[in-house]
Short mmCIF file of C-alpha atoms in Angstrom, two decimals:
data_model
loop_
_atom_site.label_atom_id
_atom_site.label_comp_id
_atom_site.label_asym_id
_atom_site.label_seq_id
_atom_site.Cartn_x
_atom_site.Cartn_y
_atom_site.Cartn_z
CA MET K 46 -71.64 -10.02 -8.63
CA ARG K 47 -73.37 -7.20 -6.81
CA ILE K 48 -73.45 -6.02 -3.20
CA THR K 49 -76.73 -4.39 -2.16
CA ALA K 50 -78.06 -2.59 0.90
CA ASP K 51 -79.58 -5.90 2.02
CA ASP K 52 -76.09 -7.35 2.47
CA ASP K 53 -74.14 -7.08 5.72
CA VAL K 54 -70.84 -5.23 5.66
CA ALA K 55 -67.97 -5.49 8.14
CA VAL K 56 -65.26 -2.97 8.94
CA VAL K 57 -62.10 -4.07 10.73
CA GLY K 58 -60.38 -1.22 12.53
CA ALA K 59 -62.46 1.26 14.53
CA GLY K 60 -60.13 4.24 14.39
CA THR K 61 -61.09 7.49 12.70
CA MET K 62 -61.07 6.04 9.19
CA GLY K 63 -62.69 2.70 10.00
CA ALA K 64 -65.44 4.34 12.04
CA GLY K 65 -66.04 6.78 9.18
CA ILE K 66 -66.36 3.96 6.62
CA ALA K 67 -68.77 2.13 8.93
CA GLU K 68 -70.87 5.30 9.15
CA VAL K 69 -70.95 5.66 5.35
CA ALA K 70 -72.13 2.06 4.93
CA ALA K 71 -74.76 2.37 7.67
CA ARG K 72 -76.13 5.60 6.23
CA ALA K 73 -76.46 3.75 2.90
CA GLY K 74 -78.69 1.14 4.57
CA HIS K 75 -76.30 -1.72 5.37
CA ARG K 76 -76.12 -3.59 8.63
CA VAL K 77 -72.52 -3.03 9.70
CA ARG K 78 -70.35 -5.08 12.03
CA LEU K 79 -67.45 -3.11 13.46
CA TYR K 80 -64.47 -4.98 14.86
CA ASP K 81 -61.26 -3.78 16.49
CA ALA K 82 -58.71 -5.88 18.37
CA ARG K 83 -58.29 -3.10 20.95
CA PRO K 84 -60.72 -3.71 23.82
CA GLY K 85 -63.55 -1.20 23.90
CA GLN K 86 -62.47 0.64 20.73
CA SER K 87 -65.44 -0.50 18.63
CA ARG K 88 -67.89 0.41 21.40
CA GLN K 89 -66.34 3.88 21.68
CA ALA K 90 -66.65 4.32 17.92
CA VAL K 91 -70.34 3.38 17.97
CA THR K 92 -70.96 5.82 20.84
CA ALA K 93 -69.15 8.58 18.94
CA LEU K 94 -71.29 7.81 15.88
CA GLY K 95 -74.38 8.35 18.02
CA ARG K 96 -73.14 11.80 19.02
CA ARG K 97 -72.45 12.75 15.38
CA LEU K 98 -75.93 11.63 14.38
CA GLU K 99 -77.45 13.67 17.22
CA ARG K 100 -75.61 16.74 15.93
CA ASP K 101 -77.03 16.08 12.47
CA VAL K 102 -80.52 15.96 13.96
CA ASP K 103 -79.90 19.27 15.77
CA ARG K 104 -78.76 20.83 12.49
CA GLY K 105 -81.75 19.51 10.56
CA ARG K 106 -79.75 17.13 8.37
CA LEU K 107 -81.56 14.03 9.69
CA ASP K 108 -84.74 13.48 11.62
CA ALA K 109 -84.60 11.57 14.90
CA ALA K 110 -86.03 8.38 13.43
CA GLN K 111 -83.43 8.32 10.65
CA ALA K 112 -80.64 8.86 13.15
CA ARG K 113 -81.86 6.01 15.34
CA ALA K 114 -82.07 3.73 12.29
CA VAL K 115 -78.53 4.49 11.18
CA HIS K 116 -77.16 4.04 14.69
CA GLY K 117 -79.09 0.80 15.14
CA ARG K 118 -77.57 -0.69 12.01
CA VAL K 119 -74.02 -0.61 13.48
CA SER K 120 -73.12 -3.39 15.89
CA VAL K 121 -69.92 -4.43 17.64
CA ALA K 122 -68.24 -7.69 16.60
CA GLY K 123 -66.35 -9.47 19.34
CA SER K 124 -63.90 -11.30 17.10
CA VAL K 125 -62.95 -11.92 13.50
CA ASP K 126 -65.13 -15.05 13.58
CA ASP K 127 -68.19 -12.81 14.07
CA LEU K 128 -67.70 -11.44 10.52
CA ALA K 129 -68.99 -14.62 8.88
CA GLY K 130 -71.92 -13.94 6.59
CA CYS K 131 -70.86 -10.47 5.47
CA ALA K 132 -70.73 -9.78 1.73
CA LEU K 133 -67.92 -7.25 2.13
CA VAL K 134 -65.19 -6.84 4.73
CA VAL K 135 -63.17 -3.61 4.68
CA GLU K 136 -59.95 -3.42 6.68
CA ALA K 137 -58.82 -0.02 7.91
CA VAL K 138 -55.95 -0.88 10.24
CA LEU K 139 -52.35 0.24 10.61
CA GLU K 140 -50.59 1.14 7.33
CA ASP K 141 -48.22 -1.81 7.59
CA LEU K 142 -47.98 -4.51 4.94
CA GLY K 143 -47.34 -7.36 7.39
CA VAL K 144 -50.21 -6.35 9.66
CA LYS K 145 -52.67 -6.06 6.79
CA ARG K 146 -51.64 -9.39 5.26
CA GLU K 147 -52.00 -11.28 8.53
CA LEU K 148 -55.35 -9.70 9.30
CA LEU K 149 -56.82 -10.33 5.86
CA ARG K 150 -55.72 -13.97 5.92
CA ALA K 151 -57.65 -14.38 9.19
CA VAL K 152 -60.64 -12.50 7.78
CA GLU K 153 -60.63 -14.59 4.60
CA THR K 154 -60.84 -17.77 6.66
CA ALA K 155 -63.50 -16.50 9.06
CA ALA K 156 -65.71 -14.40 6.79
CA GLY K 157 -66.46 -17.19 4.34
CA GLN K 158 -67.71 -19.70 6.90
CA GLY K 159 -71.20 -20.89 6.08
CA VAL K 160 -71.62 -18.43 3.23
CA GLY K 161 -72.79 -19.62 -0.16
CA ARG K 162 -71.30 -16.64 -1.97
CA GLU K 163 -67.93 -15.04 -2.56
CA VAL K 164 -66.91 -12.55 0.12
CA VAL K 165 -65.24 -9.40 -1.21
CA LEU K 166 -62.30 -8.16 0.83
CA ALA K 167 -61.18 -4.53 0.67
CA THR K 168 -58.10 -2.77 1.98
CA ASN K 169 -58.22 0.93 2.74
CA THR K 170 -54.48 1.38 2.21
CA SER K 171 -53.41 4.82 1.03
CA SER K 172 -50.02 3.89 -0.38
CA LEU K 173 -49.27 0.17 -0.06
CA SER K 174 -49.45 -2.13 -3.07
CA VAL K 175 -52.84 -3.87 -3.23
CA THR K 176 -51.08 -6.64 -5.15
CA ALA K 177 -48.65 -7.12 -2.27
CA VAL K 178 -51.41 -6.95 0.36
CA GLY K 179 -53.30 -9.73 -1.41
CA ALA K 180 -50.30 -11.96 -2.08
CA GLY K 181 -50.89 -14.11 0.99
CA LEU K 182 -54.59 -14.79 0.35
CA GLU K 183 -56.04 -18.02 -0.92
CA ARG K 184 -58.18 -16.04 -3.39
CA PRO K 185 -56.45 -12.70 -4.10
CA GLY K 186 -58.90 -12.08 -6.94
CA LEU K 187 -61.51 -11.16 -4.31
CA LEU K 188 -59.36 -8.36 -2.86
CA VAL K 189 -59.74 -4.75 -4.01
CA GLY K 190 -58.43 -1.47 -2.69
CA LEU K 191 -61.01 1.04 -1.43
CA HIS K 192 -59.07 4.16 -0.56
CA PHE K 193 -61.36 6.54 1.31
CA PHE K 194 -60.23 10.04 2.16
CA ASN K 195 -60.48 11.53 5.63
CA PRO K 196 -63.08 12.29 6.90
CA ALA K 197 -64.81 9.45 5.05
CA PRO K 198 -68.42 10.61 5.67
CA ARG K 199 -67.70 14.02 4.09
CA MET K 200 -65.11 13.36 1.38
CA ALA K 201 -66.75 12.42 -1.92
CA LEU K 202 -63.88 10.54 -3.57
CA VAL K 203 -63.03 6.85 -3.24
CA GLU K 204 -60.18 5.30 -5.24
CA VAL K 205 -61.10 1.76 -6.33
CA VAL K 206 -57.72 0.10 -6.74
CA ARG K 207 -57.10 -3.03 -8.80
CA GLY K 208 -54.30 -5.32 -7.69
CA ASP K 209 -52.67 -7.48 -10.34
CA ALA K 210 -54.84 -10.41 -9.27
CA THR K 211 -58.10 -8.51 -8.65
CA ASP K 212 -60.98 -10.02 -10.60
CA PRO K 213 -62.47 -7.34 -12.91
CA LYS K 214 -65.95 -8.34 -11.66
CA VAL K 215 -64.85 -7.54 -8.11
CA ALA K 216 -63.51 -4.12 -9.13
CA GLU K 217 -66.76 -3.33 -10.95
CA ALA K 218 -68.88 -4.51 -8.01
CA ALA K 219 -66.84 -2.33 -5.65
CA THR K 220 -67.19 0.65 -7.99
CA GLU K 221 -70.97 0.27 -8.13
CA LEU K 222 -71.16 -0.15 -4.38
CA VAL K 223 -69.17 3.04 -3.78
CA ARG K 224 -71.55 4.84 -6.13
CA ASP K 225 -74.53 3.41 -4.24
CA TRP K 226 -73.01 4.83 -1.08
CA GLY K 227 -73.22 8.31 -2.57
CA LYS K 228 -69.51 8.59 -3.26
CA THR K 229 -67.64 9.25 -6.50
CA PRO K 230 -65.46 6.26 -7.45
CA VAL K 231 -62.40 6.42 -9.68
CA GLN K 232 -60.67 3.26 -10.82
CA CYS K 233 -56.91 2.83 -10.97
CA ALA K 234 -54.26 0.17 -11.01
CA SER K 235 -52.21 -0.53 -7.91
CA THR K 236 -49.50 1.93 -8.86
CA PRO K 237 -47.41 3.61 -6.13
CA GLY K 238 -49.54 6.29 -4.50
CA PHE K 239 -52.54 5.39 -6.72
CA VAL K 240 -53.88 8.61 -8.34
CA VAL K 241 -54.17 11.36 -5.73
CA ASN K 242 -51.07 10.64 -3.67
CA ARG K 243 -49.05 10.01 -6.83
CA VAL K 244 -50.07 13.02 -8.89
CA ALA K 245 -50.04 15.38 -5.89
CA ARG K 246 -46.39 14.74 -4.97
CA PRO K 247 -45.07 17.74 -6.98
CA TYR K 248 -47.44 20.09 -5.16
CA TYR K 249 -45.50 19.49 -1.96
CA GLY K 250 -42.11 18.66 -3.42
CA GLU K 251 -41.72 21.76 -5.60
CA ALA K 252 -42.76 24.07 -2.76
CA GLN K 253 -40.27 22.46 -0.39
CA ARG K 254 -37.45 22.71 -2.95
CA LEU K 255 -38.21 26.39 -3.60
CA ALA K 256 -38.12 27.13 0.12
CA GLU K 257 -34.98 25.04 0.53
CA ARG K 258 -33.10 27.12 -2.03
CA GLY K 259 -34.40 30.42 -0.61
CA ALA K 260 -36.45 31.39 -3.66
CA ALA K 261 -39.30 32.55 -1.41
CA THR K 262 -40.53 32.09 2.13
CA PRO K 263 -43.00 29.28 2.83
CA ALA K 264 -45.70 31.85 3.60
CA THR K 265 -45.10 33.54 0.23
CA ILE K 266 -45.18 30.23 -1.65
CA ASP K 267 -48.42 29.29 0.10
CA ALA K 268 -49.98 32.67 -0.70
CA VAL K 269 -48.99 32.53 -4.38
CA LEU K 270 -50.36 29.00 -4.83
CA ARG K 271 -53.61 29.97 -3.07
CA GLU K 272 -54.19 33.45 -4.44
CA ALA K 273 -52.71 33.01 -7.92
CA GLY K 274 -52.80 29.23 -8.36
CA GLY K 275 -56.34 28.86 -7.02
CA PHE K 276 -55.50 25.99 -4.64
CA PRO K 277 -57.62 26.00 -1.48
CA MET K 278 -54.61 25.57 0.81
CA GLY K 279 -50.93 26.19 0.32
CA PRO K 280 -48.66 23.11 0.46
CA PHE K 281 -47.04 24.14 3.74
CA GLN K 282 -50.40 24.84 5.36
CA LEU K 283 -51.64 21.47 4.16
CA THR K 284 -48.65 19.42 5.31
CA ASP K 285 -48.78 21.15 8.70
CA LEU K 286 -52.45 20.17 8.90
CA VAL K 287 -52.07 16.48 8.01
CA GLY K 288 -48.69 16.17 9.76
CA GLN K 289 -45.22 16.55 8.30
CA ASP K 290 -44.43 12.99 9.38
CA VAL K 291 -47.51 11.64 7.60
CA ASN K 292 -46.75 13.52 4.38
CA LEU K 293 -43.09 12.48 4.48
CA ALA K 294 -44.10 8.84 4.97
CA VAL K 295 -46.28 8.93 1.84
CA SER K 296 -43.54 10.64 -0.20
CA THR K 297 -41.00 8.11 1.01
CA SER K 298 -43.31 5.20 0.23
CA VAL K 299 -43.91 6.38 -3.36
CA TRP K 300 -40.17 7.07 -3.82
CA GLU K 301 -39.18 3.63 -2.55
CA GLN K 302 -41.84 1.84 -4.60
CA THR K 303 -40.59 3.60 -7.74
CA TYR K 304 -37.00 2.49 -7.01
CA HIS K 305 -35.85 5.95 -5.95
CA ASP K 306 -37.12 7.80 -9.01
CA PRO K 307 -35.87 11.42 -8.56
CA ARG K 308 -39.33 12.68 -9.49
CA TYR K 309 -40.60 11.55 -6.07
CA ALA K 310 -37.52 12.06 -3.91
CA PRO K 311 -38.34 13.40 -0.43
CA THR K 312 -36.66 16.66 0.59
CA GLN K 313 -34.17 17.51 3.30
CA PHE K 314 -36.44 20.46 4.10
CA GLN K 315 -39.20 18.13 5.29
CA ARG K 316 -36.85 15.58 6.83
CA ARG K 317 -35.36 18.30 9.06
CA LEU K 318 -38.83 19.31 10.24
CA VAL K 319 -39.67 15.73 11.18
CA ASP K 320 -36.30 15.14 12.84
CA ALA K 321 -36.87 18.26 14.95
CA GLY K 322 -40.33 17.10 16.00
CA ARG K 323 -41.94 20.01 14.15
CA LEU K 324 -44.82 17.94 12.81
CA GLY K 325 -47.38 20.71 12.33
CA ARG K 326 -50.50 21.71 14.20
CA LYS K 327 -50.52 18.57 16.35
CA THR K 328 -47.19 19.57 17.94
CA GLY K 329 -47.78 23.33 17.89
CA ARG K 330 -45.05 23.93 15.34
CA GLY K 331 -44.26 22.73 11.85
CA VAL K 332 -43.38 25.05 8.99
CA TYR K 333 -45.35 27.62 10.98
CA ALA K 334 -45.84 28.18 14.70
CA TYR K 335 -49.40 27.77 15.99
CA SER K 336 -51.36 29.41 18.77
CA ALA K 337 -53.37 27.37 21.25
CA GLU K 338 -56.38 27.90 18.96
CA GLY K 339 -54.47 26.36 16.02
CA ARG K 340 -53.87 29.63 14.17
CA ALA K 341 -50.55 30.10 12.36
CA THR K 342 -48.75 33.06 13.92
CA ASP K 343 -45.98 33.57 11.35
CA ALA K 344 -47.62 33.07 7.95
CA GLU K 345 -47.44 36.55 6.41
CA PRO K 346 -46.31 36.49 2.76
CA ASP K 347 -43.85 38.97 1.27
CA THR K 348 -45.84 41.63 -0.56
CA TYR K 349 -44.34 44.37 -2.70
CA PRO K 350 -45.19 47.94 -1.69
CA ARG K 351 -47.83 49.77 -3.71
CA ARG K 352 -46.55 51.91 -6.56
CA PRO K 353 -48.43 54.46 -8.74
CA ALA K 354 -49.94 52.85 -11.82
CA PRO K 355 -48.39 53.82 -15.15
CA SER K 356 -50.69 55.77 -17.47
CA VAL K 357 -49.55 53.90 -20.60
CA VAL K 358 -47.69 50.68 -21.45
CA GLU K 359 -46.94 49.22 -24.87
CA LEU K 360 -47.67 45.64 -25.79
CA VAL K 361 -45.03 44.91 -28.40
CA GLU K 362 -46.40 42.13 -30.64
CA TYR K 363 -46.72 39.69 -27.75
CA ASP K 364 -49.09 36.87 -26.83
CA MET K 365 -49.47 36.62 -23.04
CA GLY K 366 -50.84 33.10 -23.41
CA PRO K 367 -52.53 31.88 -20.22
CA MET K 368 -52.30 35.37 -18.70
CA THR K 369 -54.06 37.17 -21.55
CA PRO K 370 -57.20 37.98 -19.47
CA PHE K 371 -54.94 39.81 -17.03
CA LEU K 372 -54.50 42.60 -19.59
CA ASP K 373 -58.22 43.43 -19.42
CA ARG K 374 -57.92 43.87 -15.66
CA VAL K 375 -54.91 46.16 -16.05
CA ALA K 376 -56.81 48.24 -18.59
CA ALA K 377 -59.84 48.37 -16.29
CA GLY K 378 -57.48 49.71 -13.63
CA GLY K 379 -56.82 52.78 -15.73
CA VAL K 380 -53.69 51.78 -17.66
CA GLU K 381 -53.78 52.31 -21.41
CA VAL K 382 -52.36 49.24 -23.15
CA ARG K 383 -51.17 50.26 -26.61
CA ARG K 384 -50.54 47.44 -29.06
CA VAL K 385 -47.41 47.96 -31.10
CA ALA K 386 -46.15 45.89 -34.04
CA LEU K 387 -42.46 45.10 -34.21
CA ASP K 388 -42.33 46.93 -37.54
CA ASP K 389 -43.27 50.10 -35.68
CA THR K 390 -40.52 49.88 -33.07
CA GLU K 391 -37.28 51.78 -33.30
CA VAL K 392 -35.24 48.62 -32.74
CA MET K 393 -36.31 45.84 -35.09
CA GLU K 394 -34.60 43.21 -32.93
CA GLU K 395 -36.57 44.25 -29.86
CA LEU K 396 -37.95 41.38 -27.80
CA PRO K 397 -41.75 41.09 -27.77
CA GLY K 398 -43.40 41.80 -24.43
CA VAL K 399 -44.98 44.53 -22.34
CA ARG K 400 -42.66 47.53 -22.66
CA LEU K 401 -42.53 49.22 -19.27
CA PRO K 402 -42.14 52.97 -18.70
CA GLY K 403 -38.48 53.85 -18.30
CA GLY K 404 -37.20 50.65 -19.93
CA GLY K 405 -37.41 46.93 -19.38
CA LEU K 406 -39.95 44.35 -20.47
CA LEU K 407 -42.51 42.20 -18.70
CA ARG K 408 -43.12 38.74 -20.11
CA VAL K 409 -45.10 35.71 -18.96
CA THR K 410 -42.83 32.89 -17.82
CA ASP K 411 -42.17 30.10 -20.31
CA GLY K 412 -40.03 28.32 -17.75
CA SER K 413 -36.85 30.28 -18.42
CA THR K 414 -35.15 32.53 -15.87
CA ALA K 415 -35.25 36.30 -16.12
CA ARG K 416 -31.46 36.44 -16.27
CA SER K 417 -31.40 34.26 -19.39
CA TRP K 418 -32.91 37.11 -21.41
CA GLY K 419 -30.07 39.51 -20.56
CA LEU K 420 -28.45 39.83 -24.00
CA GLU K 421 -31.77 40.21 -25.82
CA ALA K 422 -33.18 42.75 -23.36
CA PRO K 423 -30.37 44.98 -22.04
CA ASP K 424 -32.79 46.95 -19.82
CA GLY K 425 -33.89 43.73 -18.13
CA VAL K 426 -36.84 41.35 -18.24
CA VAL K 427 -39.33 40.81 -15.44
CA LEU K 428 -41.20 37.50 -15.64
CA LEU K 429 -44.83 37.08 -14.60
CA ASP K 430 -45.84 33.72 -13.13
CA TRP K 431 -49.10 32.03 -14.17
CA ALA K 432 -52.45 32.23 -12.43
CA HIS K 433 -55.25 29.67 -12.53
CA ASP K 434 -57.79 32.37 -13.37
CA PRO K 435 -56.09 35.64 -14.37
CA ALA K 436 -59.48 37.37 -14.41
CA THR K 437 -60.07 36.82 -10.68
CA CYS K 438 -56.73 36.04 -9.00
CA THR K 439 -55.78 38.26 -6.06
CA ARG K 440 -51.99 37.88 -6.16
CA VAL K 441 -49.28 37.33 -8.77
CA ALA K 442 -45.57 36.54 -8.53
CA LEU K 443 -42.75 38.27 -10.40
CA MET K 444 -39.19 37.04 -11.03
CA THR K 445 -36.33 39.44 -11.75
CA PRO K 446 -32.62 39.11 -12.52
CA ARG K 447 -30.03 40.32 -10.02
CA GLY K 448 -28.96 43.92 -10.50
CA LEU K 449 -32.20 44.99 -12.19
CA ASP K 450 -32.83 48.73 -12.03
CA PRO K 451 -35.31 49.19 -9.14
CA ALA K 452 -37.33 51.54 -11.35
CA VAL K 453 -38.01 48.67 -13.77
CA LEU K 454 -39.25 46.43 -10.96
CA ASP K 455 -41.38 49.27 -9.61
CA ALA K 456 -42.96 49.72 -13.05
CA ALA K 457 -43.61 45.98 -13.44
CA ALA K 458 -45.17 45.75 -9.98
CA ALA K 459 -47.28 48.86 -10.61
CA PHE K 460 -48.51 47.40 -13.91
CA CYS K 461 -49.74 44.30 -12.07
CA GLN K 462 -51.08 46.21 -9.07
CA ALA K 463 -53.28 48.21 -11.45
CA ALA K 464 -55.25 44.98 -11.91
CA GLY K 465 -56.11 45.06 -8.21
CA VAL K 466 -53.77 42.27 -7.13
CA GLU K 467 -51.01 41.95 -4.57
CA VAL K 468 -47.53 41.30 -5.93
CA SER K 469 -44.88 38.99 -4.49
CA VAL K 470 -41.35 39.23 -5.88
CA ILE K 471 -39.53 35.90 -5.65
CA GLY K 472 -36.12 34.60 -6.64
CA ASP K 473 -35.16 34.18 -10.29
CA VAL K 474 -36.06 30.49 -10.55
CA ALA K 475 -37.11 28.60 -13.66
CA GLY K 476 -40.89 28.40 -13.91
CA GLY K 477 -41.66 30.58 -10.91
CA ILE K 478 -44.03 28.95 -8.43
CA VAL K 479 -47.34 28.27 -10.17
CA ALA K 480 -46.04 27.44 -13.65
CA ARG K 481 -43.50 24.87 -12.44
CA THR K 482 -46.02 23.27 -10.09
CA VAL K 483 -48.71 23.01 -12.76
CA ALA K 484 -46.25 21.66 -15.34
CA MET K 485 -45.18 18.91 -12.95
CA LEU K 486 -48.77 18.01 -12.04
CA VAL K 487 -49.75 17.81 -15.70
CA ASP K 488 -46.72 15.72 -16.66
CA GLU K 489 -47.34 13.29 -13.81
CA ALA K 490 -51.00 12.91 -14.82
CA VAL K 491 -50.07 12.36 -18.48
CA ASP K 492 -47.56 9.70 -17.48
CA LEU K 493 -50.07 7.87 -15.29
CA VAL K 494 -52.69 7.80 -18.06
CA ALA K 495 -50.12 6.76 -20.66
CA ARG K 496 -49.23 3.71 -18.58
CA GLY K 497 -52.90 2.68 -18.48
CA GLU K 498 -53.10 3.06 -14.70
CA ALA K 499 -56.19 5.29 -14.81
CA THR K 500 -58.28 7.12 -17.37
CA ALA K 501 -57.84 10.82 -18.07
CA THR K 502 -61.32 11.52 -16.74
CA ASP K 503 -60.69 9.60 -13.52
CA VAL K 504 -57.40 11.41 -12.94
CA ASP K 505 -59.02 14.83 -13.29
CA VAL K 506 -61.96 13.85 -11.07
CA ALA K 507 -59.61 12.40 -8.45
CA MET K 508 -57.52 15.56 -8.20
CA LEU K 509 -60.60 17.79 -8.05
CA LEU K 510 -62.37 15.79 -5.34
CA GLY K 511 -59.52 14.10 -3.49
CA ALA K 512 -56.96 16.91 -3.47
CA GLY K 513 -59.24 19.93 -3.93
CA HIS K 514 -57.26 21.26 -6.90
CA PRO K 515 -58.94 24.09 -8.81
CA SER K 516 -58.83 22.13 -12.08
CA GLY K 517 -57.99 18.59 -13.05
CA PRO K 518 -54.37 18.51 -14.27
CA LEU K 519 -55.25 17.36 -17.78
CA GLU K 520 -57.98 19.95 -18.20
CA TRP K 521 -55.52 22.57 -16.90
CA GLY K 522 -52.87 21.34 -19.30
CA ASP K 523 -55.26 21.63 -22.25
CA ARG K 524 -56.19 25.17 -21.20
CA VAL K 525 -52.58 26.31 -20.89
CA GLY K 526 -51.39 24.28 -23.85
CA ALA K 527 -49.26 21.14 -23.90
CA LEU K 528 -46.46 23.00 -25.67
CA ARG K 529 -46.18 25.53 -22.84
CA ILE K 530 -46.16 22.73 -20.30
CA ALA K 531 -43.33 21.01 -22.18
CA SER K 532 -41.43 24.30 -22.44
CA VAL K 533 -41.51 24.81 -18.68
CA LEU K 534 -40.40 21.22 -18.05
CA ALA K 535 -37.53 21.58 -20.54
CA GLU K 536 -36.27 24.71 -18.80
CA LEU K 537 -36.53 23.03 -15.40
CA ASP K 538 -34.62 20.03 -16.71
CA ASP K 539 -31.89 22.30 -18.08
CA GLU K 540 -31.59 24.00 -14.70
CA GLU K 541 -31.56 20.68 -12.77
CA PRO K 542 -30.77 17.74 -15.10
CA THR K 543 -31.41 15.00 -12.54
CA GLY K 544 -34.34 13.31 -14.28
CA ARG K 545 -36.86 14.88 -11.92
CA TYR K 546 -38.19 17.17 -14.64
CA ARG K 547 -38.10 14.78 -17.58
CA THR K 548 -41.00 15.15 -19.98
CA SER K 549 -43.35 12.21 -20.42
CA PRO K 550 -42.95 10.78 -23.94
CA ARG K 551 -46.74 10.81 -24.18
CA LEU K 552 -46.75 14.58 -23.70
CA ASP K 553 -44.39 14.96 -26.64
CA GLU K 554 -46.64 12.68 -28.70
CA ALA K 555 -49.71 14.75 -27.82
CA ILE K 556 -47.92 17.91 -28.96
CA SER K 557 -46.84 16.34 -32.25
CA ALA K 558 -50.35 14.99 -32.95
CA GLU K 559 -52.02 18.21 -31.69
CA GLU K 560 -54.15 16.12 -29.33
CA ASN K 561 -55.95 17.28 -26.21
CA LEU K 562 -54.48 15.74 -23.08
CA ARG K 563 -57.96 14.73 -21.91
CA ASP K 564 -58.25 12.59 -25.05
CA LEU K 565 -55.18 10.51 -24.26
#
């Protein structure tokens, strides 16, 4: 089974996503029939496509003849019956199981009329079960999920989703077709949220929980995840952009499909926003308030004042793990970092770490709280959160226990500021901001691969291209070390033993076998 550019393709649903999919198929050389039950909607979509193509000509991306050819390949279908003869029909209608089932049953009946070949049906659902969508079809084996990301013409990723009944030949044909269309396909089973929406849940959920408990302001959390974590947008920025109601609906769908697993539980923080009508940019207010131009007017992060850099610090027999490159930046900023063995210290029981001028230690978070080190470090411990790339990050976060001598915090902040970064001081929470988020992303990815729902490579590719993460979670986990990931999760689970932070058994197995997570 193979679908080629000589085959006609139909798209049902001429909204933003459906029109985008039709454009992708037409640009790849297919004749495309676009159908929408709303009168005039398909015609409007074809007209809008013409305007986009004209802009591409003006920008030199297409010549006029190419634009006319693409536009000419898209036609309006007057009814479902007009889809007969197409090799592929993609539905992109309302995200409602009943609506999709009814539509696809009608399409299945109409599209196969007079055709001597099997017609592949595809659903563009983002969170519904492909198995459930296909349950009412005569031949559910011919249904596959094709989850495009918005805007479809620009976004490279397409999730090719196998329902329980999907014929493997159909999934392979769909994968090859997506590749022919210039997209990057990843295959996955019809698991709740598929890959991107499933693995990405902690990115939003952890941020909302941190804000809910007052550990940091949303603007600070966003800034730390952007400027230290390397993510292109902070979670609050992103949910304001796509709509708090849309993001909550996806979280709720995944939570309900997993029988209320606490790992995916929606937050009261987001529910209150939606209940108040604060849906984000589209309503002028979400987490942030927005100007008429769509600019957030209250998104300044908390930043610690500049302090004079210390001339010398001592590194007392300590491995800074994922933050080791940060030491080179501190040294380049004029701070002498003297390495000291424990045997050379006055107190043999001294805790390893960066000994700060005037007392106190700085350590990289292992998931524990700063206050938990009180007995071992009477002068106090300041914890440094992780960064995606310590050699280039522009901000770091510090956690301190209550009652810490301000001089110790000043020294810790000055040590970090010497590397040329901004410093945000947040509440004393297990795992900080970046470390807890990364640990959750990695654990979710490991769990998904362990269940055979997607390959390790496909998970990493999906999160890079579909969510814009700076690294795939499994590659990131290998770089940080599975043991460190498990340590952070264990501390989080101790702090909140609800099951949300449970460690995947497969992560424990990888640690015991000293395996790379990408080799799962």
